[in-house]
C-alpha cells in the first residue's frame, strides 16, 4: 500500500517555532494517523516563522513540490493580523492560497484542510503589545471568519484550533520558552481534539 502524503503550508505555528520538528503539529498528526493504521510518509512542510499570506504565495511560486498530495493543510494569517493588514486583503490572498492548495491536492477539495489562527493575545508575549487582549481576539475572530468562509466556499474542510489556544492561555507547559508559540503539549491537544478527527474524516479508511 502506498503511503499517504501530507503537505503542510503555513507560518511559525505550522513549522513549530521553538519546538523540535517531531513535536510540531504536522509531525504529531502523522504519528497519530499511523496509530490509527494509516500508512503515512513524513510530512512535507512549507512554512516559515513570520510569513504572511503573500509571502507564502511567493514561496509557493518557486517551491519544488510533488503533487498530488493526499492531504494539504493551510494555516496562515497571524502575521497579516499582527502587522495590521486589512481583513479583506488577507481574504484575497487566502483565496489565492486555497487555489494553490487545491491544485496541490489534485483538485480534490476534500483533501484540503484550512486551520484557524490561534489567539496570541492570551500569551505572555502579548503584554508588550499596545493592543488589548480583547482587541487582538476580535481581530483574530474576524480573520478566522473570513478564512472559514473562503474554505467552505471551495468545499475545503475547516479546523478550529483557536478555542483550544484560548483555553491553553498561560497554563504551565502549554507554551514554549518564547512565551508566544505553543509547546508540544498544546500542539498535541490541537491534534487530538481537532486536527486528527478532521484528517480522519477527509482521508480514506486504512
PDB file of C-alpha atoms in Angstrom:
ATOM      1  CA  UNK A   1       0.000   0.000   0.000  1.00  0.00           C
ATOM      2  CA  UNK A   2       1.345   3.436  -0.937  1.00  0.00           C
ATOM      3  CA  UNK A   3       1.997   5.792   1.948  1.00  0.00           C
ATOM      4  CA  UNK A   4      -0.291   8.789   2.387  1.00  0.00           C
ATOM      5  CA  UNK A   5       1.465  12.109   1.811  1.00  0.00           C
ATOM      6  CA  UNK A   6       0.745  15.241   3.829  1.00  0.00           C
ATOM      7  CA  UNK A   7       1.751  18.768   2.774  1.00  0.00           C
ATOM      8  CA  UNK A   8       1.520  21.429   5.491  1.00  0.00           C
ATOM      9  CA  UNK A   9       1.557  25.085   4.390  1.00  0.00           C
ATOM     10  CA  UNK A  10       1.824  27.953   6.840  1.00  0.00           C
ATOM     11  CA  UNK A  11       3.912  30.010   9.220  1.00  0.00           C
ATOM     12  CA  UNK A  12       5.519  29.596  12.645  1.00  0.00           C
ATOM     13  CA  UNK A  13       2.610  27.592  14.025  1.00  0.00           C
ATOM     14  CA  UNK A  14       2.987  25.004  11.270  1.00  0.00           C
ATOM     15  CA  UNK A  15       6.785  24.842  11.311  1.00  0.00           C
ATOM     16  CA  UNK A  16       6.683  24.558  15.113  1.00  0.00           C
ATOM     17  CA  UNK A  17       8.741  27.552  16.194  1.00  0.00           C
ATOM     18  CA  UNK A  18      10.526  26.784  19.457  1.00  0.00           C
ATOM     19  CA  UNK A  19       9.909  23.020  19.473  1.00  0.00           C
ATOM     20  CA  UNK A  20      11.671  20.040  17.921  1.00  0.00           C
ATOM     21  CA  UNK A  21      10.410  19.096  14.436  1.00  0.00           C
ATOM     22  CA  UNK A  22       8.938  15.882  15.848  1.00  0.00           C
ATOM     23  CA  UNK A  23       6.795  17.962  18.235  1.00  0.00           C
ATOM     24  CA  UNK A  24       5.323  20.303  15.613  1.00  0.00           C
ATOM     25  CA  UNK A  25       1.702  19.515  14.890  1.00  0.00           C
ATOM     26  CA  UNK A  26       2.207  18.147  11.323  1.00  0.00           C
ATOM     27  CA  UNK A  27       4.608  15.513  12.667  1.00  0.00           C
ATOM     28  CA  UNK A  28       2.333  14.755  15.630  1.00  0.00           C
ATOM     29  CA  UNK A  29      -0.631  14.420  13.274  1.00  0.00           C
ATOM     30  CA  UNK A  30       1.202  11.931  11.071  1.00  0.00           C
ATOM     31  CA  UNK A  31       2.241   9.934  14.131  1.00  0.00           C
ATOM     32  CA  UNK A  32      -1.346   9.794  15.377  1.00  0.00           C
ATOM     33  CA  UNK A  33      -2.620   8.767  11.934  1.00  0.00           C
ATOM     34  CA  UNK A  34      -0.109   5.929  11.946  1.00  0.00           C
ATOM     35  CA  UNK A  35      -1.562   4.889  15.271  1.00  0.00           C
ATOM     36  CA  UNK A  36      -4.917   4.585  13.518  1.00  0.00           C
ATOM     37  CA  UNK A  37      -3.469   2.219  10.893  1.00  0.00           C
ATOM     38  CA  UNK A  38      -2.842   4.836   8.212  1.00  0.00           C
ATOM     39  CA  UNK A  39       0.423   4.318   6.361  1.00  0.00           C
ATOM     40  CA  UNK A  40       1.877   7.836   6.229  1.00  0.00           C
ATOM     41  CA  UNK A  41       5.121   9.286   4.955  1.00  0.00           C
ATOM     42  CA  UNK A  42       6.836  12.024   6.950  1.00  0.00           C
ATOM     43  CA  UNK A  43       5.055  15.332   6.327  1.00  0.00           C
ATOM     44  CA  UNK A  44       6.333  17.842   3.798  1.00  0.00           C
ATOM     45  CA  UNK A  45       6.303  21.291   5.411  1.00  0.00           C
ATOM     46  CA  UNK A  46       6.456  24.592   3.543  1.00  0.00           C
ATOM     47  CA  UNK A  47       6.290  27.135   6.337  1.00  0.00           C
ATOM     48  CA  UNK A  48       8.452  29.786   7.935  1.00  0.00           C
ATOM     49  CA  UNK A  49       8.217  31.934  11.047  1.00  0.00           C
ATOM     50  CA  UNK A  50       6.936  35.400  10.174  1.00  0.00           C
ATOM     51  CA  UNK A  51       5.378  34.543   6.826  1.00  0.00           C
ATOM     52  CA  UNK A  52       2.257  36.401   5.752  1.00  0.00           C
ATOM     53  CA  UNK A  53      -0.168  35.146   3.123  1.00  0.00           C
ATOM     54  CA  UNK A  54       1.610  36.994   0.317  1.00  0.00           C
ATOM     55  CA  UNK A  55       4.993  35.657   1.434  1.00  0.00           C
ATOM     56  CA  UNK A  56       3.673  32.086   1.408  1.00  0.00           C
ATOM     57  CA  UNK A  57       2.269  32.709  -2.079  1.00  0.00           C
ATOM     58  CA  UNK A  58       5.708  33.884  -3.219  1.00  0.00           C
ATOM     59  CA  UNK A  59       7.342  30.813  -1.699  1.00  0.00           C
ATOM     60  CA  UNK A  60       4.883  28.502  -3.457  1.00  0.00           C
ATOM     61  CA  UNK A  61       5.761  30.100  -6.789  1.00  0.00           C
ATOM     62  CA  UNK A  62       9.343  28.812  -6.524  1.00  0.00           C
ATOM     63  CA  UNK A  63       8.947  25.712  -4.325  1.00  0.00           C
ATOM     64  CA  UNK A  64       9.772  22.265  -5.663  1.00  0.00           C
ATOM     65  CA  UNK A  65       6.837  20.089  -4.656  1.00  0.00           C
ATOM     66  CA  UNK A  66       5.463  16.774  -5.907  1.00  0.00           C
ATOM     67  CA  UNK A  67       1.650  16.842  -6.141  1.00  0.00           C
ATOM     68  CA  UNK A  68      -0.856  15.406  -5.801  1.00  0.00           C
ATOM     69  CA  UNK A  69      -0.796  15.116  -2.012  1.00  0.00           C
ATOM     70  CA  UNK A  70      -3.338  13.075  -0.086  1.00  0.00           C
ATOM     71  CA  UNK A  71      -3.870  15.883   2.409  1.00  0.00           C
ATOM     72  CA  UNK A  72      -2.921  19.564   2.205  1.00  0.00           C
ATOM     73  CA  UNK A  73      -3.259  21.781   5.263  1.00  0.00           C
ATOM     74  CA  UNK A  74      -3.192  25.574   5.268  1.00  0.00           C
ATOM     75  CA  UNK A  75      -2.679  27.614   8.435  1.00  0.00           C
ATOM     76  CA  UNK A  76      -1.682  31.214   7.751  1.00  0.00           C
ATOM     77  CA  UNK A  77      -2.718  34.740   8.654  1.00  0.00           C
ATOM     78  CA  UNK A  78      -1.469  35.535  12.137  1.00  0.00           C
ATOM     79  CA  UNK A  79       1.321  37.706  10.773  1.00  0.00           C
ATOM     80  CA  UNK A  80      -1.111  39.514   8.485  1.00  0.00           C
ATOM     81  CA  UNK A  81      -3.183  40.326  11.567  1.00  0.00           C
ATOM     82  CA  UNK A  82      -0.138  41.205  13.702  1.00  0.00           C
ATOM     83  CA  UNK A  83       1.144  43.636  11.068  1.00  0.00           C
ATOM     84  CA  UNK A  84      -2.229  45.328  10.816  1.00  0.00           C
ATOM     85  CA  UNK A  85      -3.285  44.192   7.346  1.00  0.00           C
ATOM     86  CA  UNK A  86      -6.929  44.640   6.455  1.00  0.00           C
ATOM     87  CA  UNK A  87      -9.115  41.556   6.644  1.00  0.00           C
ATOM     88  CA  UNK A  88     -10.253  41.915   3.041  1.00  0.00           C
ATOM     89  CA  UNK A  89      -6.648  41.994   1.770  1.00  0.00           C
ATOM     90  CA  UNK A  90      -5.939  38.883   3.840  1.00  0.00           C
ATOM     91  CA  UNK A  91      -9.012  37.122   2.430  1.00  0.00           C
ATOM     92  CA  UNK A  92      -7.937  37.923  -1.138  1.00  0.00           C
ATOM     93  CA  UNK A  93      -4.555  36.258  -0.580  1.00  0.00           C
ATOM     94  CA  UNK A  94      -6.116  33.404   1.377  1.00  0.00           C
ATOM     95  CA  UNK A  95      -8.364  32.655  -1.591  1.00  0.00           C
ATOM     96  CA  UNK A  96      -5.268  32.501  -3.811  1.00  0.00           C
ATOM     97  CA  UNK A  97      -3.582  30.142  -1.353  1.00  0.00           C
ATOM     98  CA  UNK A  98      -6.634  27.885  -1.273  1.00  0.00           C
ATOM     99  CA  UNK A  99      -6.470  27.680  -5.070  1.00  0.00           C
ATOM    100  CA  UNK A 100      -2.853  26.561  -4.777  1.00  0.00           C
ATOM    101  CA  UNK A 101      -3.750  24.061  -2.042  1.00  0.00           C
ATOM    102  CA  UNK A 102      -6.482  22.593  -4.246  1.00  0.00           C
ATOM    103  CA  UNK A 103      -4.028  22.259  -7.122  1.00  0.00           C
ATOM    104  CA  UNK A 104      -1.537  20.510  -4.859  1.00  0.00           C
ATOM    105  CA  UNK A 105      -4.300  18.168  -3.660  1.00  0.00           C
ATOM    106  CA  UNK A 106      -5.008  17.119  -7.235  1.00  0.00           C
ATOM    107  CA  UNK A 107      -8.064  19.318  -7.483  1.00  0.00           C
ATOM    108  CA  UNK A 108      -9.852  17.446  -4.695  1.00  0.00           C
ATOM    109  CA  UNK A 109     -11.304  19.896  -2.162  1.00  0.00           C
ATOM    110  CA  UNK A 110     -11.937  17.154   0.391  1.00  0.00           C
ATOM    111  CA  UNK A 111      -8.169  16.681   0.638  1.00  0.00           C
ATOM    112  CA  UNK A 112      -7.668  20.272   1.837  1.00  0.00           C
ATOM    113  CA  UNK A 113      -7.952  21.379   5.462  1.00  0.00           C
ATOM    114  CA  UNK A 114      -7.798  25.064   6.415  1.00  0.00           C
ATOM    115  CA  UNK A 115      -6.695  25.512  10.032  1.00  0.00           C
ATOM    116  CA  UNK A 116      -7.666  28.543  12.105  1.00  0.00           C
ATOM    117  CA  UNK A 117      -5.303  31.140  13.551  1.00  0.00           C
ATOM    118  CA  UNK A 118      -4.590  30.746  17.278  1.00  0.00           C
ATOM    119  CA  UNK A 119      -5.151  33.696  19.610  1.00  0.00           C
ATOM    120  CA  UNK A 120      -1.722  35.018  20.582  1.00  0.00           C
ATOM    121  CA  UNK A 121      -3.400  37.739  22.674  1.00  0.00           C
ATOM    122  CA  UNK A 122      -3.743  35.336  25.616  1.00  0.00           C
ATOM    123  CA  UNK A 123       0.023  34.725  25.833  1.00  0.00           C
ATOM    124  CA  UNK A 124       2.636  36.494  27.994  1.00  0.00           C
ATOM    125  CA  UNK A 125       4.186  37.822  24.766  1.00  0.00           C
ATOM    126  CA  UNK A 126       1.081  39.959  24.202  1.00  0.00           C
ATOM    127  CA  UNK A 127       1.760  42.001  27.330  1.00  0.00           C
ATOM    128  CA  UNK A 128       4.364  44.009  25.415  1.00  0.00           C
ATOM    129  CA  UNK A 129       1.851  44.878  22.695  1.00  0.00           C
ATOM    130  CA  UNK A 130      -0.120  48.121  22.868  1.00  0.00           C
ATOM    131  CA  UNK A 131      -3.292  46.359  21.738  1.00  0.00           C
ATOM    132  CA  UNK A 132      -5.565  44.979  24.426  1.00  0.00           C
ATOM    133  CA  UNK A 133      -6.178  41.212  24.503  1.00  0.00           C
ATOM    134  CA  UNK A 134      -9.825  41.721  23.519  1.00  0.00           C
ATOM    135  CA  UNK A 135      -8.781  43.873  20.554  1.00  0.00           C
ATOM    136  CA  UNK A 136      -6.450  41.108  19.393  1.00  0.00           C
ATOM    137  CA  UNK A 137      -9.139  38.475  19.936  1.00  0.00           C
ATOM    138  CA  UNK A 138     -11.665  40.445  17.903  1.00  0.00           C
ATOM    139  CA  UNK A 139      -9.223  40.809  15.013  1.00  0.00           C
ATOM    140  CA  UNK A 140      -8.325  37.096  15.142  1.00  0.00           C
ATOM    141  CA  UNK A 141     -12.020  36.223  15.040  1.00  0.00           C
ATOM    142  CA  UNK A 142     -12.535  38.477  12.010  1.00  0.00           C
ATOM    143  CA  UNK A 143      -9.632  36.897  10.134  1.00  0.00           C
ATOM    144  CA  UNK A 144     -10.807  33.399  11.018  1.00  0.00           C
ATOM    145  CA  UNK A 145     -14.345  34.168   9.881  1.00  0.00           C
ATOM    146  CA  UNK A 146     -13.027  35.302   6.511  1.00  0.00           C
ATOM    147  CA  UNK A 147     -10.754  32.254   6.180  1.00  0.00           C
ATOM    148  CA  UNK A 148     -13.554  29.868   7.141  1.00  0.00           C
ATOM    149  CA  UNK A 149     -15.887  31.413   4.569  1.00  0.00           C
ATOM    150  CA  UNK A 150     -13.204  31.104   1.880  1.00  0.00           C
ATOM    151  CA  UNK A 151     -12.543  27.453   2.761  1.00  0.00           C
ATOM    152  CA  UNK A 152     -16.180  26.400   2.866  1.00  0.00           C
ATOM    153  CA  UNK A 153     -16.897  28.214  -0.393  1.00  0.00           C
ATOM    154  CA  UNK A 154     -14.480  25.919  -2.262  1.00  0.00           C
ATOM    155  CA  UNK A 155     -15.506  22.789  -0.350  1.00  0.00           C
ATOM    156  CA  UNK A 156     -12.380  22.509   1.817  1.00  0.00           C
ATOM    157  CA  UNK A 157     -12.514  21.425   5.452  1.00  0.00           C
ATOM    158  CA  UNK A 158     -12.217  23.875   8.335  1.00  0.00           C
ATOM    159  CA  UNK A 159     -10.434  23.081  11.606  1.00  0.00           C
ATOM    160  CA  UNK A 160     -10.870  25.353  14.639  1.00  0.00           C
ATOM    161  CA  UNK A 161      -7.884  25.302  16.991  1.00  0.00           C
ATOM    162  CA  UNK A 162      -8.468  28.873  18.215  1.00  0.00           C
ATOM    163  CA  UNK A 163     -10.719  27.746  21.045  1.00  0.00           C
ATOM    164  CA  UNK A 164      -8.036  25.339  22.257  1.00  0.00           C
ATOM    165  CA  UNK A 165      -5.393  28.072  22.086  1.00  0.00           C
ATOM    166  CA  UNK A 166      -7.535  30.312  24.263  1.00  0.00           C
ATOM    167  CA  UNK A 167      -8.136  27.579  26.814  1.00  0.00           C
ATOM    168  CA  UNK A 168      -4.396  26.911  26.970  1.00  0.00           C
ATOM    169  CA  UNK A 169      -3.762  30.597  27.654  1.00  0.00           C
ATOM    170  CA  UNK A 170      -0.939  30.915  30.121  1.00  0.00           C
ATOM    171  CA  UNK A 171      -1.296  27.436  31.606  1.00  0.00           C
ATOM    172  CA  UNK A 172       2.012  25.876  32.662  1.00  0.00           C
ATOM    173  CA  UNK A 173       3.634  23.724  29.996  1.00  0.00           C
ATOM    174  CA  UNK A 174       1.417  24.931  27.156  1.00  0.00           C
ATOM    175  CA  UNK A 175       3.871  27.421  25.626  1.00  0.00           C
ATOM    176  CA  UNK A 176       7.497  27.191  24.599  1.00  0.00           C
ATOM    177  CA  UNK A 177      10.247  29.388  26.037  1.00  0.00           C
ATOM    178  CA  UNK A 178       9.386  32.500  23.995  1.00  0.00           C
ATOM    179  CA  UNK A 179       6.059  32.887  25.791  1.00  0.00           C
ATOM    180  CA  UNK A 180       4.232  33.041  22.477  1.00  0.00           C
ATOM    181  CA  UNK A 181       4.325  29.818  20.497  1.00  0.00           C
ATOM    182  CA  UNK A 182       2.693  26.576  21.634  1.00  0.00           C
ATOM    183  CA  UNK A 183       4.756  23.880  23.278  1.00  0.00           C
ATOM    184  CA  UNK A 184       4.473  20.167  22.442  1.00  0.00           C
ATOM    185  CA  UNK A 185       1.577  19.649  24.859  1.00  0.00           C
ATOM    186  CA  UNK A 186      -0.567  22.352  23.253  1.00  0.00           C
ATOM    187  CA  UNK A 187       0.179  21.035  19.758  1.00  0.00           C
ATOM    188  CA  UNK A 188      -0.800  17.576  20.998  1.00  0.00           C
ATOM    189  CA  UNK A 189      -4.126  18.996  22.169  1.00  0.00           C
ATOM    190  CA  UNK A 190      -4.743  20.596  18.786  1.00  0.00           C
ATOM    191  CA  UNK A 191      -4.095  17.254  17.111  1.00  0.00           C
ATOM    192  CA  UNK A 192      -6.162  15.131  19.473  1.00  0.00           C
ATOM    193  CA  UNK A 193      -9.219  17.380  19.657  1.00  0.00           C
ATOM    194  CA  UNK A 194      -9.390  18.920  16.190  1.00  0.00           C
ATOM    195  CA  UNK A 195      -6.790  18.020  13.574  1.00  0.00           C
ATOM    196  CA  UNK A 196      -6.854  14.239  13.887  1.00  0.00           C
ATOM    197  CA  UNK A 197     -10.668  13.910  13.720  1.00  0.00           C
ATOM    198  CA  UNK A 198     -10.777  16.241  10.710  1.00  0.00           C
ATOM    199  CA  UNK A 199      -7.963  14.429   8.900  1.00  0.00           C
ATOM    200  CA  UNK A 200      -9.501  11.021   9.520  1.00  0.00           C
ATOM    201  CA  UNK A 201     -12.794  12.272   8.142  1.00  0.00           C
ATOM    202  CA  UNK A 202     -11.110  13.553   4.983  1.00  0.00           C
ATOM    203  CA  UNK A 203      -8.820  10.577   4.341  1.00  0.00           C
ATOM    204  CA  UNK A 204      -9.955   7.211   3.002  1.00  0.00           C
ATOM    205  CA  UNK A 205     -10.269   4.413   5.548  1.00  0.00           C
ATOM    206  CA  UNK A 206      -6.992   2.500   6.050  1.00  0.00           C
TER     207      UNK A 206
END
